[in-house]
Tab-separated table of C-alpha atoms in Angstrom:
chain	number	residue	atom	x	y	z
A	1	MET	CA	92.239	108.901	117.325
A	2	ASN	CA	92.868	112.301	116.639
A	3	VAL	CA	90.418	113.786	114.602
A	4	ARG	CA	90.604	116.865	113.624
A	5	VAL	CA	88.117	118.694	111.007
A	6	PHE	CA	88.905	121.010	108.561
A	7	ALA	CA	86.904	123.316	106.266
A	8	ASN	CA	88.086	122.686	103.011
A	9	GLU	CA	89.782	120.141	101.272
A	10	LEU	CA	92.863	121.828	100.376
A	11	GLU	CA	93.464	123.221	104.479
A	12	ALA	CA	93.970	119.986	104.635
A	13	ALA	CA	96.171	119.150	102.097
A	14	THR	CA	98.246	121.380	103.138
A	15	ALA	CA	98.495	121.253	106.218
A	16	CYS	CA	99.523	117.515	105.545
A	17	ALA	CA	102.284	118.660	103.039
A	18	GLY	CA	103.274	120.805	106.138
A	19	LEU	CA	103.787	117.740	108.078
A	20	VAL	CA	105.664	115.756	106.184
A	21	ALA	CA	108.126	118.526	105.461
A	22	ALA	CA	108.352	119.046	109.082
A	23	ALA	CA	108.589	115.051	109.638
A	24	ILE	CA	111.260	115.287	107.326
A	25	ARG	CA	113.746	117.853	108.639
A	26	GLU	CA	113.057	116.735	112.219
A	27	LYS	CA	114.782	112.907	110.485
A	28	PRO	CA	116.141	113.473	106.696
A	29	SER	CA	115.987	109.828	106.732
A	30	LEU	CA	112.620	109.542	107.131
A	31	VAL	CA	110.296	106.127	105.766
A	32	ILE	CA	107.562	107.070	104.224
A	33	GLY	CA	104.557	105.122	103.375
A	34	LEU	CA	102.962	107.137	100.106
A	35	PRO	CA	98.894	106.364	98.674
A	36	THR	CA	97.698	107.178	95.575
A	37	GLY	CA	94.232	108.042	94.034
A	38	ARG	CA	92.241	110.738	94.201
A	39	THR	CA	92.786	112.081	97.932
A	40	PRO	CA	96.535	112.583	97.904
A	41	LEU	CA	96.479	115.215	94.872
A	42	ASN	CA	96.677	118.369	96.400
A	43	VAL	CA	99.254	116.683	99.457
A	44	TYR	CA	101.397	116.171	96.489
A	45	ARG	CA	101.083	119.688	94.805
A	46	GLU	CA	101.878	121.017	98.224
A	47	MET	CA	104.749	119.139	98.637
A	48	VAL	CA	106.096	119.854	95.464
A	49	ALA	CA	105.864	123.246	96.077
A	50	LEU	CA	107.325	123.162	99.465
A	51	HIS	CA	110.356	121.287	97.484
A	52	ARG	CA	110.469	124.231	94.854
A	53	ARG	CA	111.096	126.927	97.667
A	54	GLY	CA	113.522	125.591	99.408
A	55	GLU	CA	111.631	123.853	101.716
A	56	LEU	CA	111.630	120.216	101.591
A	57	ASP	CA	114.151	117.777	100.686
A	58	PHE	CA	113.725	114.519	100.166
A	59	SER	CA	117.567	113.698	99.044
A	60	ARG	CA	117.854	110.842	102.290
A	61	VAL	CA	114.266	109.935	102.155
A	62	THR	CA	113.331	106.623	101.201
A	63	THR	CA	109.283	105.862	100.026
A	64	PHE	CA	107.348	102.581	99.687
A	65	ASN	CA	104.076	102.722	98.108
A	66	LEU	CA	101.026	100.928	99.282
A	67	ASP	CA	100.387	98.858	96.536
A	68	GLU	CA	100.139	98.003	92.774
A	69	PHE	CA	97.742	96.999	89.912
A	70	LEU	CA	98.362	93.363	89.163
A	71	GLY	CA	99.086	93.077	85.317
A	72	LEU	CA	100.240	96.155	84.776
A	73	PRO	CA	104.072	97.489	84.336
A	74	PRO	CA	105.528	99.963	86.179
A	75	ASP	CA	105.740	102.798	82.614
A	76	ASP	CA	101.527	101.514	81.735
A	77	PRO	CA	99.780	105.170	82.108
A	78	GLY	CA	97.566	103.445	84.051
A	79	SER	CA	100.151	102.006	86.809
A	80	PHE	CA	100.367	103.617	90.272
A	81	ARG	CA	103.797	103.714	89.514
A	82	ALA	CA	103.362	106.594	86.535
A	83	TYR	CA	100.741	108.624	88.471
A	84	MET	CA	103.427	108.996	90.793
A	85	GLU	CA	105.896	109.727	88.933
A	86	ARG	CA	103.107	112.367	87.359
A	87	HIS	CA	102.592	113.769	90.418
A	88	LEU	CA	105.739	113.747	93.099
A	89	PHE	CA	108.842	111.725	91.802
A	90	GLN	CA	109.361	113.751	88.726
A	91	HIS	CA	109.219	117.045	90.726
A	92	VAL	CA	111.546	116.528	93.927
A	93	ASN	CA	114.590	114.688	94.108
A	94	LEU	CA	114.143	111.999	95.794
A	95	ALA	CA	116.922	109.561	95.207
A	96	PRO	CA	115.448	106.457	92.402
A	97	GLU	CA	117.058	103.583	94.976
A	98	ARG	CA	115.520	104.968	97.900
A	99	ILE	CA	111.864	104.889	95.816
A	100	HIS	CA	110.041	101.584	96.204
A	101	PHE	CA	107.060	99.587	94.494
A	102	LEU	CA	105.125	96.578	94.302
A	103	ASP	CA	105.840	95.557	90.496
A	104	GLY	CA	102.324	94.347	89.376
A	105	SER	CA	104.004	92.936	85.986
A	106	ALA	CA	105.872	90.535	88.420
A	107	GLU	CA	105.486	86.690	87.202
A	108	ARG	CA	104.993	85.146	90.765
A	109	ALA	CA	103.026	87.754	92.654
A	110	GLU	CA	103.629	85.677	95.299
A	111	ARG	CA	107.244	86.347	95.481
A	112	GLU	CA	106.809	89.715	94.450
A	113	CYS	CA	104.954	90.354	97.807
A	114	ALA	CA	107.276	88.687	99.589
A	115	ARG	CA	110.855	90.802	98.447
A	116	TYR	CA	108.622	93.445	99.418
A	117	ASP	CA	108.162	93.083	102.467
A	118	ALA	CA	111.532	91.945	103.159
A	119	GLN	CA	112.630	95.225	101.532
A	120	LEU	CA	110.498	97.379	103.798
A	121	ALA	CA	111.874	95.199	107.200
A	122	MET	CA	115.514	96.020	105.740
A	123	ALA	CA	114.106	100.001	105.635
A	124	GLY	CA	113.040	99.153	109.616
A	125	GLY	CA	109.565	99.777	108.670
A	126	LEU	CA	107.610	102.778	108.385
A	127	ASP	CA	108.155	105.852	109.933
A	128	LEU	CA	105.013	108.117	108.359
A	129	LEU	CA	102.181	106.609	106.892
A	130	LEU	CA	99.894	108.569	104.634
A	131	LEU	CA	96.471	107.091	103.870
A	132	GLY	CA	93.063	107.220	102.125
A	133	ILE	CA	90.258	105.484	102.743
A	134	GLY	CA	88.125	103.681	100.810
A	135	SER	CA	84.476	104.701	100.470
A	136	ASN	CA	83.413	100.481	101.478
A	137	GLY	CA	86.265	101.169	104.549
A	138	HIS	CA	89.259	100.086	102.652
A	139	MET	CA	93.216	100.904	103.070
A	140	ALA	CA	95.228	100.423	100.503
A	141	PHE	CA	94.064	97.357	98.394
A	142	ASN	CA	92.934	95.892	101.748
A	143	GLU	CA	88.963	95.192	100.836
A	144	PRO	CA	86.385	94.198	103.156
A	145	GLY	CA	85.697	90.615	103.860
A	146	GLU	CA	85.787	87.318	106.200
A	147	ASN	CA	89.502	88.171	106.985
A	148	LEU	CA	92.783	90.362	106.722
A	149	GLN	CA	96.132	89.350	105.383
A	150	SER	CA	99.153	90.994	107.483
A	151	ALA	CA	101.603	90.367	105.042
A	152	SER	CA	102.155	91.874	101.513
A	153	HIS	CA	99.607	90.043	99.324
A	154	ARG	CA	97.104	89.706	96.165
A	155	ALA	CA	93.819	91.657	96.451
A	156	ARG	CA	90.549	91.219	94.116
A	157	LEU	CA	89.467	94.578	94.360
A	158	SER	CA	86.027	95.194	94.726
A	159	ARG	CA	83.418	97.336	92.513
A	160	ASP	CA	83.692	100.132	94.866
A	161	SER	CA	87.253	100.642	94.584
A	162	ARG	CA	87.662	99.852	91.013
A	163	GLN	CA	85.507	102.784	89.708
A	164	SER	CA	86.963	105.082	92.402
A	165	LEU	CA	89.774	104.589	90.235
A	166	ALA	CA	88.160	104.849	86.910
A	167	SER	CA	89.935	107.746	86.397
A	168	LEU	CA	92.861	106.490	85.500
A	169	PHE	CA	91.723	104.790	82.688
A	170	GLY	CA	89.531	107.372	80.926
A	171	GLU	CA	86.577	106.688	83.126
A	172	ASP	CA	85.707	103.187	81.793
A	173	VAL	CA	86.020	100.895	84.635
A	174	SER	CA	85.874	98.425	82.900
A	175	ARG	CA	89.547	98.565	82.146
A	176	VAL	CA	90.621	98.750	85.692
A	177	PRO	CA	91.957	95.435	86.636
A	178	LEU	CA	90.628	93.378	88.858
A	179	ALA	CA	93.323	92.869	91.386
A	180	GLY	CA	95.712	94.386	92.768
A	181	LEU	CA	99.192	94.114	94.975
A	182	THR	CA	99.308	95.724	98.274
A	183	LEU	CA	101.101	95.825	101.781
A	184	GLY	CA	99.500	94.337	104.152
A	185	MET	CA	97.623	95.125	107.016
A	186	GLY	CA	100.452	94.176	109.511
A	187	ALA	CA	102.627	97.088	108.232
A	188	LEU	CA	100.186	99.465	108.096
A	189	LEU	CA	99.185	99.016	111.635
A	190	GLN	CA	103.263	99.195	112.495
A	191	ALA	CA	103.882	102.280	110.978
A	192	ARG	CA	105.017	104.403	113.531
A	193	ARG	CA	103.111	107.175	112.928
A	194	VAL	CA	100.166	107.253	110.738
A	195	VAL	CA	98.287	110.460	108.844
A	196	LEU	CA	94.496	109.316	107.291
A	197	LEU	CA	92.765	111.934	104.924
A	198	ALA	CA	89.748	112.155	103.373
A	199	PHE	CA	87.286	114.161	101.514
A	200	GLY	CA	84.004	114.688	100.368
A	201	VAL	CA	80.717	113.425	101.913
A	202	ASN	CA	81.130	109.844	99.855
A	203	LYS	CA	83.357	108.517	102.801
A	204	ALA	CA	81.388	109.667	105.740
A	205	ALA	CA	80.132	106.899	106.314
A	206	ALA	CA	83.722	104.800	106.335
A	207	VAL	CA	84.851	107.657	108.360
A	208	THR	CA	82.825	107.510	111.036
A	209	GLY	CA	82.632	103.241	111.121
A	210	MET	CA	86.437	103.588	111.435
A	211	VAL	CA	86.065	105.695	114.132
A	212	ARG	CA	82.943	105.032	115.966
A	213	GLY	CA	82.388	101.379	114.994
A	214	PRO	CA	83.111	98.307	116.181
A	215	LEU	CA	86.377	96.379	114.909
A	216	THR	CA	85.207	94.781	112.043
A	217	THR	CA	87.181	92.420	108.943
A	218	LEU	CA	83.783	94.311	107.377
A	219	CYS	CA	85.594	97.933	107.978
A	220	PRO	CA	89.213	97.216	107.148
A	221	ALA	CA	90.377	100.675	108.549
A	222	SER	CA	88.443	100.315	112.077
A	223	PHE	CA	91.453	98.062	113.166
A	224	LEU	CA	93.501	101.996	112.945
A	225	GLN	CA	91.684	101.997	116.732
A	226	LEU	CA	94.194	99.738	117.800
A	227	HIS	CA	96.890	102.444	116.669
A	228	GLY	CA	98.211	104.804	119.099
A	229	ASN	CA	99.426	107.213	116.762
A	230	VAL	CA	97.177	107.965	114.349
A	231	GLU	CA	95.615	111.236	113.359
A	232	VAL	CA	92.094	111.435	111.093
A	233	TRP	CA	91.467	114.532	108.698
A	234	VAL	CA	88.782	115.016	107.225
A	235	ASP	CA	86.888	117.914	105.452
A	236	THR	CA	83.373	118.941	106.972
A	237	ALA	CA	81.660	116.419	104.519
A	238	ALA	CA	83.464	114.101	105.285
A	239	GLY	CA	83.505	114.394	109.411
A	240	ARG	CA	79.811	115.070	109.266
A	241	GLY	CA	79.218	112.001	111.592
A	242	LEU	CA	81.768	112.647	113.817
A	243	GLU	CA	80.717	115.528	116.022
A	244	GLY	CA	81.740	115.392	119.318
A	245	SER	CA	84.971	113.797	118.582
A	246	ARG	CA	88.447	114.585	119.155
């Protein structure tokens, strides 16, 4: 892993948006995996700013979001699809047919997950994957446990994950759905390039476990150690346990 420690979150977000822009200029038909939550908010703001300045063209880009809440339709204000519309999609020139999302309101979750995996395979997999990490080491909705799943699947959300997402539901954790649909570990680890962002002292233990700990299903992000092209971008607080890492 290539670890880079930034002075602050905004500096990292600006650099990440610049990396995305450069990747799209190099390959205008880039297939990119996108996260939600608090971590990427400044990245999306910077990407929108680059687009408005004419420095970032999304017209041929294809996106796959990593996860969605089970039971929420795309137009629910708390859904990840609504989050992406608010913070990125409605502000840039992404073609609607190139935006891909798991449908949390699908009648059969297993069939929906299979459909999503097939769509991603048809697109050729992810060229670039942007990731966050949960305080418990989860990636997307791949939570710690006795085992991890390679394919997209239904996942029960940990209390840590639900608490971190309460801001989407008026800070009321009881309103956060108990489960979600998520890309599996296979799609994440097969991405050709991964950039993982982590900010704040509450992410420090997870980041240290991911980079320096053993491979374990109790820290799903630790499996990124097996990937050949991972960049871990953190602020000083999240990187406090990584002194001396490169």
